[in-house]
Amino acid sequence: MGIEGIGARVLRKEDKRFITGAGRYTDDHKIAGMHFAAFVRSPHAYAKIKKINIKEASKMSGVAGIFNGKELTGDGIGNIICGWMVHSKDGSPMNMGAWSALATEYVRYVGDAVAVVIAESLEEAQAAAEAVEVDYKVLKAVVTAEQAMGLKAPQLHPEAKNNVIFDWEIGEEDATDAAFAKAANVVELDIRNNRLVPNPMEPRSALVQYDAAEDHFTLHTTSQNPHVARLVLSAFYQVAPENKLRVIAPDVGGGFGAKIYIYPEEIVCLWAAKRAGVAAVKWTADRSESFLTDAHGRDHFSKAKMAFDKNNKITGFKIETLANLGAYMSLFSSSVPTYLYATLLSGQYNIPNIHCNVKTVYTNTVPVDAYRGAGRPEATYLVERMMTTAARQLGVDPAELRRNNFIQEFPHQTPVIMAYDAGDFGASLDAAMAEIKYSDFEKRRKKSAKNGMLRGIGMSCYIEACGIAPSAAVGSLGAGVGLWESAEVRVNPVGTVEVLTGSHSHGQGHETTFAQLVTERFGLPKDNVQIVHGDTDKVQFGMGTYGSRSGAVGMSAIEKALDKVEAKAKKIAAHMLEAAEGDIEIKDGEVMVKGTDKKLGWHEVCLGAYTGHNLPEGMEPGLKEGAFYDPTNFTFPAGCYICEVEVDPNTGVTTIEKFVAADDFGKIINPMIVEGQVHGGLAQGIGQAMMENAVYDDDGQLLSASYMDYTMPRADNLPNFHVSTTETLCPGNPLGIKGCGEAGAIGSPPAVINAITDAIGHNNLTMPASPQNVWAAINDGGMAEAAE
Amino acid sequence: MAKVEITVNGKATSANVEDRTLLVDYLRETRNLTGTHVGCDTSQCGACVVHVDGKAVKSCTMLAAQASGSDVKTIEGVAGNGALHPMQEAFHQNHGLQCGFCTPGMIMAGIDMVNRLGPKLDEKIIRAELEGNICRCTGYHNIVKSIAAGAKEMGKGMKKAAQ
């Protein structure tokens, strides 16, 4: 692998600018003549806009323009769309309500933008926004999915009767029902997956530069996928044609899904800059705005039952899920509780019959979309809490029940679309059990009991789907886009290399790991390789970074482009060295004829490509190749997480004593980066399990809308993590990569809750397991058994 | 308006600013020192930590006028003589950052921790001391490791200086 090649723990190339304060995030950019945008937002969850009075506000100092939703739609700016069509089980298309970037007649959640002020300074924009008077007729709001479907619930969109967006199903219901009819045992579980706020540390931001002479826009923005942003802004929102819109996502301070979508603020800033006739407009969310406008995650309620035969083999799994999508359908909101969720309900297990029904509904809350894991955490939480619940009910060890039902042969076709290509679930279970000393647990439990503490252990054997995904497959499932990736490898005449990628790094370290591929291939030092991403003027097109796809899809595109570069370089070298092409080898920065001492420096071959003095007959000069890689399948990272906790029964305070992760991510390019991804994912998963919760009151006010109310995991809430990997290569892509970005957040919540419910001795606990909730659960009963 | 005179990273600076101008806005907007970040509006996240007269301060909780007459150090002023500060180097060596947004605040808080508590910092102390800094990427594992390693290196420097 070499010291900087594939598999090496290479320190990050991008670190220096971040540790010296030289990172350049969107809000760090300034442009001459820059104005600022401030939004007038609804304080009500549901209301009719009667009148907007801007008379006083427009007279205030520095104000360049105040605009509303009718002006926006009047200028032909299109409604915000959901880009994934899902059909109900009766064949009807999803019921998508209209979403204008500035509300026109109704506001449907607290924070919904009503008007925008453009002014010379931020302070002036904010002052004028406060002076805009909006006269609302307040309507009764609805915040939970259960209530939204009720007969007396307010109707939020005329398109969606009873607020139902779609009523979808997957799997064979009759066959599943038949399995239950014959079951020896049935285990039932009702489960809630709490609503979360993604909270990347950098708030969203947009900086629009408008060149009136050219009628050209440049948008700097906090995006995980700048090319998708440009496509959608052009094709659907009609802000500007693609050739008149450059989107740059510079350094981006975390995404976690929340920065996939094209939000009202970007659309409005682009449109308003031109309409106000100013050179540039900047908007940066404050944290309260982030809570109120960044797409939220999760928010499912499910009723599930699992059938077992007399040998404790699973024979059927039936699930009904209700998903709250908020006030409007966000860009990929329909795919999350369907194709990213229910397709993983087979978990790591042989389950011959599965049926899942998913109803999605509108409520007067922030739109819900993909957040780290997106659907797969919800599936894993359901399956893995079910397995532990079943083990308790059936009186068997949770590890053995899982092992007894593991899929052992690959490829394996599940009843819910997915065809698992490779894996060794027993290997990760064994590794995790050994690391946590599972067999000695009861001794540790007794020791804790002597100190008056409740000790518990819980596991989660997750599988997820990454490398999203074969374009034709997702197209057939309703996706409005293809999900391939592109790369271009540009070799300079002196032999240094630029890799242009459609993936986007916002913390994942692509500038290092992508360079490692080039280092591995040609033996060049990593500092001779530059990764270029995040600019639609530089990189032709790309689908961006989410769904742990940058390794499996993005790097595969780079490998394909490198193949082409290598092939051409070999042809040139063979010609220069008068050798057969098949005898040429590129290694350690040298190009040599195998078995001889004939060789050239890599830079000599590259220079030869550009001088064009001595090329094979008919060959074009230059050394630059591009590739588009379309995945052949999803990839399937899997693993086992085990959590051990101690609960203080007097206070409900729960401490994680040890957390063990054994993951199979396929081929690993840089173990240091992969471990970092797992650590971060675990923190978010443990955050969901124990701390985080987006809480609305009955009127639709978000009560947890700041870091004083929404509990972000902090250093003293978390343990050191024991992470390790096992490896089965993914057969579907050239490097054998599965993906590692989300596993931690997907696999950890059920491990934590299974541990706490083990400690307290009963199952009646819902996330987040805050001290208050755990204390209440202990005092619900069941404590005596646990403390025996 | 208030006239403020602040020494920033060793350089005398002055400007007339609105009374309500926060120190962080003075640094970012007036002085163009954008390494200090704003991650929240309730003084919880710590992305804006700088040193004022040698002590860690959340620069979003202090008015620029309050800092007048003070010596302020930001992340841009931490490295000296072309070499990284040992705490910066430790974050690099231990993969203590991912997206980099919280990192300046983490490094400033880490240096302050050593200044206050000395170079022997165990995991428990570091985790407790980090209660004012939020990171969403790293799960803190490698930040804790980085600060411990940086503290050790700073300790060596202190020892050398004492000799």
Short mmCIF file of N, CA and C in Angstrom, two decimals, chain A residues 238-294:
data_model
loop_
_atom_site.label_atom_id
_atom_site.label_comp_id
_atom_site.label_asym_id
_atom_site.label_seq_id
_atom_site.Cartn_x
_atom_site.Cartn_y
_atom_site.Cartn_z
N GLN A 238 -36.51 27.99 -11.61
CA GLN A 238 -36.41 29.02 -12.66
C GLN A 238 -35.71 30.27 -12.19
N VAL A 239 -34.72 30.10 -11.31
CA VAL A 239 -34.00 31.27 -10.80
C VAL A 239 -33.08 31.82 -11.88
N ALA A 240 -32.39 30.95 -12.58
CA ALA A 240 -31.49 31.34 -13.68
C ALA A 240 -31.15 30.08 -14.44
N PRO A 241 -30.90 30.20 -15.76
CA PRO A 241 -30.47 29.00 -16.47
C PRO A 241 -29.09 28.53 -15.96
N GLU A 242 -28.80 27.25 -16.18
CA GLU A 242 -27.58 26.69 -15.59
C GLU A 242 -26.32 27.45 -16.00
N ASN A 243 -26.25 27.89 -17.27
CA ASN A 243 -25.03 28.56 -17.72
C ASN A 243 -24.90 29.97 -17.15
N LYS A 244 -25.93 30.43 -16.46
CA LYS A 244 -25.87 31.75 -15.83
C LYS A 244 -25.83 31.64 -14.30
N LEU A 245 -25.58 30.46 -13.83
CA LEU A 245 -25.57 30.25 -12.38
C LEU A 245 -24.39 29.36 -11.99
N ARG A 246 -23.48 29.92 -11.21
CA ARG A 246 -22.36 29.15 -10.69
C ARG A 246 -22.62 28.93 -9.21
N VAL A 247 -22.55 27.69 -8.79
CA VAL A 247 -22.75 27.39 -7.37
C VAL A 247 -21.42 26.89 -6.79
N ILE A 248 -21.02 27.51 -5.71
CA ILE A 248 -19.78 27.12 -5.04
C ILE A 248 -20.12 26.72 -3.61
N ALA A 249 -19.75 25.52 -3.24
CA ALA A 249 -19.84 25.11 -1.83
C ALA A 249 -18.40 25.07 -1.33
N PRO A 250 -17.95 26.12 -0.65
CA PRO A 250 -16.54 26.17 -0.23
C PRO A 250 -16.35 25.27 0.99
N ASP A 251 -15.54 25.64 1.93
CA ASP A 251 -15.48 24.83 3.15
C ASP A 251 -16.86 24.82 3.78
N VAL A 252 -17.34 23.65 4.11
CA VAL A 252 -18.68 23.51 4.68
C VAL A 252 -18.54 22.80 6.04
N GLY A 253 -19.11 23.41 7.05
CA GLY A 253 -18.91 22.96 8.42
C GLY A 253 -19.91 21.91 8.86
N GLY A 254 -19.81 20.74 8.24
CA GLY A 254 -20.70 19.64 8.59
C GLY A 254 -22.01 19.74 7.82
N GLY A 255 -22.61 18.57 7.58
CA GLY A 255 -23.86 18.55 6.83
C GLY A 255 -24.88 17.63 7.46
N PHE A 256 -24.53 16.34 7.52
CA PHE A 256 -25.38 15.32 8.16
C PHE A 256 -26.74 15.20 7.50
N GLY A 257 -26.83 15.62 6.24
CA GLY A 257 -28.10 15.56 5.52
C GLY A 257 -28.76 16.91 5.41
N ALA A 258 -28.63 17.72 6.45
CA ALA A 258 -29.36 19.00 6.49
C ALA A 258 -28.94 19.95 5.37
N LYS A 259 -27.77 19.71 4.78
CA LYS A 259 -27.30 20.62 3.73
C LYS A 259 -27.40 19.99 2.34
N ILE A 260 -28.24 18.95 2.22
CA ILE A 260 -28.52 18.38 0.90
C ILE A 260 -29.51 19.27 0.15
N TYR A 261 -30.48 19.78 0.85
CA TYR A 261 -31.67 20.35 0.23
C TYR A 261 -31.45 21.77 -0.21
N ILE A 262 -32.27 22.20 -1.16
CA ILE A 262 -32.24 23.58 -1.62
C ILE A 262 -33.38 24.27 -0.90
N TYR A 263 -33.02 25.18 -0.02
CA TYR A 263 -33.99 25.78 0.89
C TYR A 263 -34.54 27.09 0.34
N PRO A 264 -35.63 27.56 0.94
CA PRO A 264 -36.20 28.85 0.51
C PRO A 264 -35.17 29.99 0.52
N GLU A 265 -34.27 30.00 1.49
CA GLU A 265 -33.37 31.15 1.64
C GLU A 265 -32.45 31.33 0.43
N GLU A 266 -31.93 30.22 -0.13
CA GLU A 266 -31.06 30.36 -1.30
C GLU A 266 -31.85 30.89 -2.48
N ILE A 267 -33.05 30.33 -2.66
CA ILE A 267 -33.89 30.74 -3.78
C ILE A 267 -34.20 32.24 -3.67
N VAL A 268 -34.60 32.64 -2.47
CA VAL A 268 -35.02 34.03 -2.27
C VAL A 268 -33.84 34.98 -2.43
N CYS A 269 -32.68 34.63 -1.90
CA CYS A 269 -31.52 35.53 -2.01
C CYS A 269 -31.12 35.72 -3.47
N LEU A 270 -31.17 34.65 -4.27
CA LEU A 270 -30.83 34.76 -5.69
C LEU A 270 -31.81 35.71 -6.39
N TRP A 271 -33.08 35.44 -6.15
CA TRP A 271 -34.12 36.23 -6.82
C TRP A 271 -34.10 37.68 -6.34
N ALA A 272 -33.95 37.86 -5.03
CA ALA A 272 -34.05 39.20 -4.45
C ALA A 272 -32.85 40.08 -4.81
N ALA A 273 -31.67 39.46 -4.98
CA ALA A 273 -30.49 40.26 -5.36
C ALA A 273 -30.75 40.96 -6.67
N LYS A 274 -31.28 40.22 -7.63
CA LYS A 274 -31.56 40.80 -8.94
C LYS A 274 -32.71 41.81 -8.84
N ARG A 275 -33.74 41.43 -8.13
CA ARG A 275 -34.92 42.30 -8.05
C ARG A 275 -34.60 43.62 -7.34
N ALA A 276 -33.74 43.53 -6.32
CA ALA A 276 -33.38 44.76 -5.59
C ALA A 276 -32.30 45.54 -6.33
N GLY A 277 -31.70 44.92 -7.32
CA GLY A 277 -30.66 45.61 -8.09
C GLY A 277 -29.39 45.84 -7.30
N VAL A 278 -29.01 44.87 -6.47
CA VAL A 278 -27.78 45.01 -5.69
C VAL A 278 -26.74 44.00 -6.18
N ALA A 279 -25.49 44.31 -5.90
CA ALA A 279 -24.39 43.48 -6.43
C ALA A 279 -24.30 42.14 -5.71
N ALA A 280 -24.68 42.13 -4.45
CA ALA A 280 -24.53 40.88 -3.69
C ALA A 280 -25.43 40.89 -2.47
N VAL A 281 -25.88 39.69 -2.08
CA VAL A 281 -26.71 39.54 -0.89
C VAL A 281 -26.20 38.36 -0.07
N LYS A 282 -26.04 38.59 1.21
CA LYS A 282 -25.63 37.49 2.10
C LYS A 282 -26.71 37.24 3.15
N TRP A 283 -26.92 35.95 3.39
CA TRP A 283 -27.78 35.54 4.51
C TRP A 283 -27.07 34.41 5.25
N THR A 284 -26.99 34.52 6.55
CA THR A 284 -26.47 33.42 7.37
C THR A 284 -27.44 33.18 8.51
N ALA A 285 -27.82 31.94 8.67
CA ALA A 285 -28.77 31.61 9.74
C ALA A 285 -28.12 31.83 11.10
N ASP A 286 -28.89 32.34 12.05
CA ASP A 286 -28.41 32.19 13.42
C ASP A 286 -28.92 30.84 13.90
N ARG A 287 -28.50 30.41 15.07
CA ARG A 287 -28.82 29.04 15.47
C ARG A 287 -30.32 28.84 15.63
N SER A 288 -31.02 29.87 16.10
CA SER A 288 -32.48 29.73 16.24
C SER A 288 -33.11 29.48 14.88
N GLU A 289 -32.63 30.20 13.87
CA GLU A 289 -33.16 29.97 12.51
C GLU A 289 -32.82 28.57 12.03
N SER A 290 -31.65 28.08 12.39
CA SER A 290 -31.29 26.72 12.00
C SER A 290 -32.28 25.72 12.58
N PHE A 291 -32.59 25.88 13.86
CA PHE A 291 -33.56 24.97 14.48
C PHE A 291 -34.92 25.05 13.79
N LEU A 292 -35.29 26.27 13.37
CA LEU A 292 -36.62 26.49 12.81
C LEU A 292 -36.71 26.21 11.32
N THR A 293 -35.58 26.08 10.64
CA THR A 293 -35.68 25.94 9.17
C THR A 293 -34.88 24.77 8.60
N ASP A 294 -33.84 24.28 9.26
CA ASP A 294 -33.11 23.12 8.73
C ASP A 294 -34.05 21.91 8.79
#
